[in-house]
Amino acid sequence: MAFLIPYFIYLPVLGFLISFFFRNPHEKAISWVVFLTVGLHLHLALVFVGFWIVLGQPVLDIQGISLLKTPHYEFFIDFHFDKITAVYLLVGAFLTFLVTIYSRYYLHKELGYKRYFNTILFFYLGYNLSIFAGNFEMLLVGWELLGVSSFLLIAFYRNRYLPVKNAVKVFSVYRIGDVGLILAMWASHHLFHENITFLKLSQAELVSSHLQNHTLAGAFIALMILITACAKSAQFPFSSWLPRAMEGPTPSSAIFYGALSVHLGVFLLMRTFPFWEHQWLVRLIIGLVGLTTALVATGTARVQSSVKSQIAYASISQIGLIFIEIAMGWENLALLHFAGNAFLRTYQLLVSPSVVTYLIREQFYHYQPHPPTIEDSLPKKLEYALYILCLKEWNLDTMLYRYLWNPVKWAGHKLDFYHIKGLFLFSFPIFLLGLFCLYFEAYIEEEVEHYLTIPFALIGLLMVLKAFTERKRVLMSLLLVMMNHFWIALAVSFNENFDFREVLLYLSGILISGMLGYGVIQQLKKSERQIDLDRFQGHVLKHPKLAAVFLMVCLGLSGFPISPTFIGEDLIFSHIHSDQLTLAFLVALSFIIDGLTSIRIYARVFLGPNVHTVYERAYRSS
Amino acid sequence: MRPLAPVCGGINLEYFFSRVDTQKLGAGSKLPHNVMGLFGVANGIEGDLRPGLPHQMIEMHDPLRLLMVVEHSPEVVMKILQNDKSMRDWYALEWIHLVVLHPETRQIYRFQEGIFLPYQPTPAHLPHVTTVEKLEPWLARNSDNAPIIILDKNELA
């Protein structure tokens, strides 16, 4: 029966590829392709789960081909199916089918009809990859696909200012989650000395035997998983992105932020439950995060003035409660709660544009100007303080800026004194010196080698920080992102002797993306006089094909699974020793800012209001 | 005539301005609309409140101002207009057009620059059609308006 599982992945891939072949106004053809793909998927899921229940609900695990195999690292495809997957599959298939049927007519005559359905299928592919993932690597592939499809659907109205700005903001939080997952993979690789599958993770003796002597590593892995789950499910420190993501069409908001994508943090925690089950401190932290989120989000939901943000915050608070249930170990209750929350929020978001019709009867016949609330029973000062605090969303957004993005920007601006030529004159000789040292590695002491890694990683980080704050030259920003990868490769190669082919795998994707990006920008410069990163240029209106290629370039530069760089990144990370926390931190931060910078370049050059005034332009605040 | 101008004219101007500039004067597409406090819509949670109508409502309409046709004598209509300044402003400031059709002489008078001027329609050569089937080639297959066609009454009765 397990042999059927890959078909759950093949079907969305096939649908996604076929849907590209129809030209844009063929609404009927495009919508039929998507309808058939998702409908077939739903029926397959129903039949499969039916048989699975009859056969006694066995845990299925099927291991596929190995994409890369080295002496100490193996990247293989692995699919896993158990109760959690079954619930997520049924709920996901049904809700996607529902939203597809709804969108077929809702999006009639919309300019981005084909683009919308392509992205929905892409999202569905990422969702299925995540829920069927048998190891962390497959999960990361699905996770990244979901992040990109979220970005593309929030920026669906890509010629307005606010959707694009918010899409970049959401992608940056997703990026933090991606790198949290990479760090968890790194630490688990060192703990288990292999690329662990979830099947093996569920074996209690294996886990406890490894965790006995390495409690700190175990806690680190669990915390990284928690951070990833919190970033995806908009829990306590990261709650602010979810209401701002309601910029896309209503059905896409319903499916992403009501139902499927936002519950994947819950899925991650449930999937890795056997790992942190016995770590009481971690369970306590998860419960506390859930409780804090539930309280904070409920308060915020009560003061929201718009329907979708009310629903968003209410959804977050329910997920906080689900986190508490998972921490208590009540898996079945958590699954039921997930299904209920998903269906409820999808329904609420789909009917939210007509909320006036639903509530108008109440307004006419049972009008209460100031209905008494729970908060009225508190002392006035406390009530007002709570009101203002909730209105400001407990300053979560401001804190994210103040403690995370602004320091990064500050550090980047500190390097403004470096002219581009100065940067190259300074860094190139040091790079050559580094290569020289690498060549004569045998003559350098191991201790010195370990200390050499830090400055090189630091220089790489400085490169990408400068790229992040670069406002004038696009090619310069691209080049700096590429150089960051080169410096990281150099830094990690001091750690131990490994095959040059691994470095080649990592850097080949970067080089190809870089060259392609150079070509695209040069082509764009032929028709547009000036391209900079100071504001949104919106060139996708006139050059859609260039924009599509450049999107691939930016994704390739940030380690998205379309190029070997994806495997290379994980591979490079595996060479960082478990005691080199500073190096791991520097490389992780570099990857976060890499991804953020690449998407920022794409958004600034191709998305947003067009620089030419011949095109219709909306107000910046609309 | 008093309620005619605000009601019909108001509706017409809503459609007119939303059609003329959907992004700034209208409400854009209805897809990202988020209801704000049960009284207005915005795009997403931090957008402006949108004036006007969503694109899906106005995409079939041409941006034309309303034409009021009153079948009465022009002197009577002029007296009514002079008594009511707010109603006269609708027509004098050209928000909507006013045309008077004299019931007996069938002469058309157009309200321009404060007075009723006789209007001579330019005689255009319009196509005649005798049967319903012959209408087909004239009916456009897209959402544009069909041309003016004269249907010969005898055959189609």
PDB file of N, CA and C in Angstrom, chain A residues 475-538:
ATOM      1  N   LEU A 475      23.071  44.970  -9.557  1.00  0.00           N
ATOM      2  CA  LEU A 475      24.069  43.929  -9.816  1.00  0.00           C
ATOM      3  C   LEU A 475      25.017  43.800  -8.630  1.00  0.00           C
ATOM      4  N   MET A 476      25.291  44.956  -7.989  1.00  0.00           N
ATOM      5  CA  MET A 476      26.176  44.917  -6.838  1.00  0.00           C
ATOM      6  C   MET A 476      25.576  44.091  -5.716  1.00  0.00           C
ATOM      7  N   SER A 477      24.273  44.278  -5.480  1.00  0.00           N
ATOM      8  CA  SER A 477      23.603  43.517  -4.429  1.00  0.00           C
ATOM      9  C   SER A 477      23.643  42.025  -4.748  1.00  0.00           C
ATOM     10  N   LEU A 478      23.362  41.676  -6.006  1.00  0.00           N
ATOM     11  CA  LEU A 478      23.411  40.265  -6.407  1.00  0.00           C
ATOM     12  C   LEU A 478      24.792  39.685  -6.194  1.00  0.00           C
ATOM     13  N   LEU A 479      25.791  40.479  -6.607  1.00  0.00           N
ATOM     14  CA  LEU A 479      27.157  39.984  -6.506  1.00  0.00           C
ATOM     15  C   LEU A 479      27.555  39.775  -5.048  1.00  0.00           C
ATOM     16  N   LEU A 480      27.120  40.689  -4.180  1.00  0.00           N
ATOM     17  CA  LEU A 480      27.460  40.555  -2.768  1.00  0.00           C
ATOM     18  C   LEU A 480      26.813  39.318  -2.164  1.00  0.00           C
ATOM     19  N   VAL A 481      25.573  39.001  -2.595  1.00  0.00           N
ATOM     20  CA  VAL A 481      24.930  37.779  -2.087  1.00  0.00           C
ATOM     21  C   VAL A 481      25.728  36.562  -2.532  1.00  0.00           C
ATOM     22  N   MET A 482      26.156  36.579  -3.798  1.00  0.00           N
ATOM     23  CA  MET A 482      26.952  35.447  -4.287  1.00  0.00           C
ATOM     24  C   MET A 482      28.241  35.317  -3.498  1.00  0.00           C
ATOM     25  N   MET A 483      28.884  36.488  -3.247  1.00  0.00           N
ATOM     26  CA  MET A 483      30.158  36.424  -2.548  1.00  0.00           C
ATOM     27  C   MET A 483      29.990  35.886  -1.139  1.00  0.00           C
ATOM     28  N   ASN A 484      28.842  36.205  -0.532  1.00  0.00           N
ATOM     29  CA  ASN A 484      28.591  35.677   0.800  1.00  0.00           C
ATOM     30  C   ASN A 484      28.658  34.171   0.809  1.00  0.00           C
ATOM     31  N   HIS A 485      28.069  33.542  -0.248  1.00  0.00           N
ATOM     32  CA  HIS A 485      28.120  32.084  -0.308  1.00  0.00           C
ATOM     33  C   HIS A 485      29.543  31.576  -0.474  1.00  0.00           C
ATOM     34  N   PHE A 486      30.322  32.314  -1.282  1.00  0.00           N
ATOM     35  CA  PHE A 486      31.706  31.889  -1.471  1.00  0.00           C
ATOM     36  C   PHE A 486      32.491  31.954  -0.162  1.00  0.00           C
ATOM     37  N   TRP A 487      32.279  33.021   0.594  1.00  0.00           N
ATOM     38  CA  TRP A 487      32.990  33.155   1.861  1.00  0.00           C
ATOM     39  C   TRP A 487      32.575  32.080   2.849  1.00  0.00           C
ATOM     40  N   ILE A 488      31.297  31.758   2.861  1.00  0.00           N
ATOM     41  CA  ILE A 488      30.850  30.695   3.763  1.00  0.00           C
ATOM     42  C   ILE A 488      31.502  29.371   3.378  1.00  0.00           C
ATOM     43  N   ALA A 489      31.556  29.118   2.050  1.00  0.00           N
ATOM     44  CA  ALA A 489      32.177  27.874   1.602  1.00  0.00           C
ATOM     45  C   ALA A 489      33.639  27.837   2.033  1.00  0.00           C
ATOM     46  N   LEU A 490      34.313  28.996   1.893  1.00  0.00           N
ATOM     47  CA  LEU A 490      35.717  29.056   2.292  1.00  0.00           C
ATOM     48  C   LEU A 490      35.867  28.812   3.783  1.00  0.00           C
ATOM     49  N   ALA A 491      34.983  29.457   4.568  1.00  0.00           N
ATOM     50  CA  ALA A 491      35.089  29.340   6.026  1.00  0.00           C
ATOM     51  C   ALA A 491      34.905  27.891   6.464  1.00  0.00           C
ATOM     52  N   VAL A 492      33.896  27.231   5.886  1.00  0.00           N
ATOM     53  CA  VAL A 492      33.611  25.878   6.356  1.00  0.00           C
ATOM     54  C   VAL A 492      34.652  24.891   5.845  1.00  0.00           C
ATOM     55  N   SER A 493      35.307  25.203   4.711  1.00  0.00           N
ATOM     56  CA  SER A 493      36.277  24.230   4.202  1.00  0.00           C
ATOM     57  C   SER A 493      37.497  24.133   5.079  1.00  0.00           C
ATOM     58  N   PHE A 494      37.678  25.085   6.016  1.00  0.00           N
ATOM     59  CA  PHE A 494      38.791  24.939   6.946  1.00  0.00           C
ATOM     60  C   PHE A 494      38.513  23.912   8.010  1.00  0.00           C
ATOM     61  N   ASN A 495      37.245  23.525   8.123  1.00  0.00           N
ATOM     62  CA  ASN A 495      36.892  22.648   9.225  1.00  0.00           C
ATOM     63  C   ASN A 495      37.477  21.263   9.083  1.00  0.00           C
ATOM     64  N   GLU A 496      37.323  20.696   7.929  1.00  0.00           N
ATOM     65  CA  GLU A 496      37.876  19.364   7.751  1.00  0.00           C
ATOM     66  C   GLU A 496      38.098  19.139   6.274  1.00  0.00           C
ATOM     67  N   ASN A 497      38.805  18.116   5.997  1.00  0.00           N
ATOM     68  CA  ASN A 497      39.068  17.802   4.592  1.00  0.00           C
ATOM     69  C   ASN A 497      37.843  17.192   3.973  1.00  0.00           C
ATOM     70  N   PHE A 498      37.236  17.889   3.031  1.00  0.00           N
ATOM     71  CA  PHE A 498      36.202  17.173   2.327  1.00  0.00           C
ATOM     72  C   PHE A 498      36.310  17.438   0.840  1.00  0.00           C
ATOM     73  N   ASP A 499      35.563  16.644   0.138  1.00  0.00           N
ATOM     74  CA  ASP A 499      35.654  16.595  -1.309  1.00  0.00           C
ATOM     75  C   ASP A 499      35.354  17.948  -1.932  1.00  0.00           C
ATOM     76  N   PHE A 500      36.186  18.340  -2.894  1.00  0.00           N
ATOM     77  CA  PHE A 500      35.935  19.580  -3.605  1.00  0.00           C
ATOM     78  C   PHE A 500      34.592  19.551  -4.329  1.00  0.00           C
ATOM     79  N   ARG A 501      34.138  18.323  -4.641  1.00  0.00           N
ATOM     80  CA  ARG A 501      32.868  18.224  -5.370  1.00  0.00           C
ATOM     81  C   ARG A 501      31.691  18.721  -4.543  1.00  0.00           C
ATOM     82  N   GLU A 502      31.826  18.594  -3.208  1.00  0.00           N
ATOM     83  CA  GLU A 502      30.726  19.082  -2.381  1.00  0.00           C
ATOM     84  C   GLU A 502      30.632  20.588  -2.472  1.00  0.00           C
ATOM     85  N   VAL A 503      31.795  21.259  -2.438  1.00  0.00           N
ATOM     86  CA  VAL A 503      31.804  22.713  -2.582  1.00  0.00           C
ATOM     87  C   VAL A 503      31.272  23.090  -3.959  1.00  0.00           C
ATOM     88  N   LEU A 504      31.619  22.286  -4.950  1.00  0.00           N
ATOM     89  CA  LEU A 504      31.157  22.546  -6.312  1.00  0.00           C
ATOM     90  C   LEU A 504      29.644  22.441  -6.395  1.00  0.00           C
ATOM     91  N   LEU A 505      29.094  21.441  -5.717  1.00  0.00           N
ATOM     92  CA  LEU A 505      27.640  21.270  -5.691  1.00  0.00           C
ATOM     93  C   LEU A 505      26.975  22.511  -5.111  1.00  0.00           C
ATOM     94  N   TYR A 506      27.562  22.976  -4.008  1.00  0.00           N
ATOM     95  CA  TYR A 506      26.989  24.141  -3.325  1.00  0.00           C
ATOM     96  C   TYR A 506      27.072  25.381  -4.202  1.00  0.00           C
ATOM     97  N   LEU A 507      28.272  25.612  -4.764  1.00  0.00           N
ATOM     98  CA  LEU A 507      28.481  26.880  -5.459  1.00  0.00           C
ATOM     99  C   LEU A 507      28.010  26.878  -6.901  1.00  0.00           C
ATOM    100  N   SER A 508      27.798  25.699  -7.493  1.00  0.00           N
ATOM    101  CA  SER A 508      27.396  25.668  -8.892  1.00  0.00           C
ATOM    102  C   SER A 508      26.043  26.342  -9.078  1.00  0.00           C
ATOM    103  N   GLY A 509      25.098  26.008  -8.186  1.00  0.00           N
ATOM    104  CA  GLY A 509      23.786  26.636  -8.283  1.00  0.00           C
ATOM    105  C   GLY A 509      23.888  28.141  -8.145  1.00  0.00           C
ATOM    106  N   ILE A 510      24.752  28.600  -7.208  1.00  0.00           N
ATOM    107  CA  ILE A 510      24.933  30.030  -6.990  1.00  0.00           C
ATOM    108  C   ILE A 510      25.480  30.700  -8.244  1.00  0.00           C
ATOM    109  N   LEU A 511      26.484  30.046  -8.856  1.00  0.00           N
ATOM    110  CA  LEU A 511      27.111  30.651 -10.033  1.00  0.00           C
ATOM    111  C   LEU A 511      26.118  30.746 -11.187  1.00  0.00           C
ATOM    112  N   ILE A 512      25.371  29.664 -11.411  1.00  0.00           N
ATOM    113  CA  ILE A 512      24.415  29.679 -12.521  1.00  0.00           C
ATOM    114  C   ILE A 512      23.361  30.748 -12.281  1.00  0.00           C
ATOM    115  N   SER A 513      22.833  30.806 -11.033  1.00  0.00           N
ATOM    116  CA  SER A 513      21.823  31.828 -10.729  1.00  0.00           C
ATOM    117  C   SER A 513      22.398  33.220 -10.945  1.00  0.00           C
ATOM    118  N   GLY A 514      23.643  33.403 -10.491  1.00  0.00           N
ATOM    119  CA  GLY A 514      24.259  34.720 -10.612  1.00  0.00           C
ATOM    120  C   GLY A 514      24.411  35.149 -12.057  1.00  0.00           C
ATOM    121  N   MET A 515      24.865  34.208 -12.885  1.00  0.00           N
ATOM    122  CA  MET A 515      25.080  34.560 -14.296  1.00  0.00           C
ATOM    123  C   MET A 515      23.747  34.859 -14.982  1.00  0.00           C
ATOM    124  N   LEU A 516      22.761  34.032 -14.663  1.00  0.00           N
ATOM    125  CA  LEU A 516      21.428  34.255 -15.234  1.00  0.00           C
ATOM    126  C   LEU A 516      20.874  35.604 -14.784  1.00  0.00           C
ATOM    127  N   GLY A 517      21.091  35.932 -13.512  1.00  0.00           N
ATOM    128  CA  GLY A 517      20.617  37.206 -12.991  1.00  0.00           C
ATOM    129  C   GLY A 517      21.294  38.372 -13.675  1.00  0.00           C
ATOM    130  N   TYR A 518      22.616  38.224 -13.904  1.00  0.00           N
ATOM    131  CA  TYR A 518      23.350  39.266 -14.620  1.00  0.00           C
ATOM    132  C   TYR A 518      22.737  39.479 -15.998  1.00  0.00           C
ATOM    133  N   GLY A 519      22.470  38.357 -16.693  1.00  0.00           N
ATOM    134  CA  GLY A 519      21.875  38.457 -18.024  1.00  0.00           C
ATOM    135  C   GLY A 519      20.532  39.163 -18.014  1.00  0.00           C
ATOM    136  N   VAL A 520      19.698  38.804 -17.037  1.00  0.00           N
ATOM    137  CA  VAL A 520      18.360  39.400 -16.960  1.00  0.00           C
ATOM    138  C   VAL A 520      18.459  40.902 -16.730  1.00  0.00           C
ATOM    139  N   ILE A 521      19.318  41.310 -15.799  1.00  0.00           N
ATOM    140  CA  ILE A 521      19.417  42.735 -15.473  1.00  0.00           C
ATOM    141  C   ILE A 521      19.968  43.521 -16.664  1.00  0.00           C
ATOM    142  N   GLN A 522      20.935  42.935 -17.370  1.00  0.00           N
ATOM    143  CA  GLN A 522      21.471  43.641 -18.540  1.00  0.00           C
ATOM    144  C   GLN A 522      20.392  43.803 -19.607  1.00  0.00           C
ATOM    145  N   GLN A 523      19.600  42.732 -19.780  1.00  0.00           N
ATOM    146  CA  GLN A 523      18.510  42.789 -20.762  1.00  0.00           C
ATOM    147  C   GLN A 523      17.502  43.862 -20.364  1.00  0.00           C
ATOM    148  N   LEU A 524      17.216  43.922 -19.072  1.00  0.00           N
ATOM    149  CA  LEU A 524      16.247  44.908 -18.578  1.00  0.00           C
ATOM    150  C   LEU A 524      16.784  46.318 -18.765  1.00  0.00           C
ATOM    151  N   LYS A 525      18.094  46.489 -18.567  1.00  0.00           N
ATOM    152  CA  LYS A 525      18.671  47.832 -18.676  1.00  0.00           C
ATOM    153  C   LYS A 525      18.612  48.347 -20.098  1.00  0.00           C
ATOM    154  N   LYS A 526      18.489  47.432 -21.069  1.00  0.00           N
ATOM    155  CA  LYS A 526      18.412  47.901 -22.460  1.00  0.00           C
ATOM    156  C   LYS A 526      17.139  48.691 -22.687  1.00  0.00           C
ATOM    157  N   SER A 527      16.015  48.247 -22.059  1.00  0.00           N
ATOM    158  CA  SER A 527      14.763  48.971 -22.305  1.00  0.00           C
ATOM    159  C   SER A 527      14.442  49.996 -21.226  1.00  0.00           C
ATOM    160  N   GLU A 528      14.883  49.736 -19.993  1.00  0.00           N
ATOM    161  CA  GLU A 528      14.612  50.705 -18.935  1.00  0.00           C
ATOM    162  C   GLU A 528      15.886  51.471 -18.642  1.00  0.00           C
ATOM    163  N   ARG A 529      15.749  52.793 -18.507  1.00  0.00           N
ATOM    164  CA  ARG A 529      16.961  53.589 -18.362  1.00  0.00           C
ATOM    165  C   ARG A 529      17.692  53.315 -17.071  1.00  0.00           C
ATOM    166  N   GLN A 530      16.932  53.351 -15.984  1.00  0.00           N
ATOM    167  CA  GLN A 530      17.626  53.287 -14.698  1.00  0.00           C
ATOM    168  C   GLN A 530      16.931  52.278 -13.802  1.00  0.00           C
ATOM    169  N   ILE A 531      17.709  51.376 -13.263  1.00  0.00           N
ATOM    170  CA  ILE A 531      17.127  50.415 -12.324  1.00  0.00           C
ATOM    171  C   ILE A 531      17.883  50.546 -11.018  1.00  0.00           C
ATOM    172  N   ASP A 532      17.182  50.839  -9.932  1.00  0.00           N
ATOM    173  CA  ASP A 532      17.885  50.824  -8.652  1.00  0.00           C
ATOM    174  C   ASP A 532      17.014  50.127  -7.621  1.00  0.00           C
ATOM    175  N   LEU A 533      17.489  50.088  -6.393  1.00  0.00           N
ATOM    176  CA  LEU A 533      16.768  49.374  -5.352  1.00  0.00           C
ATOM    177  C   LEU A 533      16.147  50.344  -4.359  1.00  0.00           C
ATOM    178  N   ASP A 534      16.037  51.615  -4.773  1.00  0.00           N
ATOM    179  CA  ASP A 534      15.569  52.606  -3.812  1.00  0.00           C
ATOM    180  C   ASP A 534      14.079  52.505  -3.584  1.00  0.00           C
ATOM    181  N   ARG A 535      13.353  52.138  -4.623  1.00  0.00           N
ATOM    182  CA  ARG A 535      11.912  52.011  -4.474  1.00  0.00           C
ATOM    183  C   ARG A 535      11.432  50.921  -5.419  1.00  0.00           C
ATOM    184  N   PHE A 536      10.162  50.601  -5.333  1.00  0.00           N
ATOM    185  CA  PHE A 536       9.636  49.547  -6.202  1.00  0.00           C
ATOM    186  C   PHE A 536       9.559  50.041  -7.637  1.00  0.00           C
ATOM    187  N   GLN A 537      10.035  49.211  -8.560  1.00  0.00           N
ATOM    188  CA  GLN A 537      10.087  49.631  -9.953  1.00  0.00           C
ATOM    189  C   GLN A 537       8.927  49.071 -10.759  1.00  0.00           C
ATOM    190  N   GLY A 538       8.426  47.926 -10.399  1.00  0.00           N
ATOM    191  CA  GLY A 538       7.239  47.377 -11.049  1.00  0.00           C
ATOM    192  C   GLY A 538       7.422  46.951 -12.482  1.00  0.00           C
TER     193      GLY A 538
END
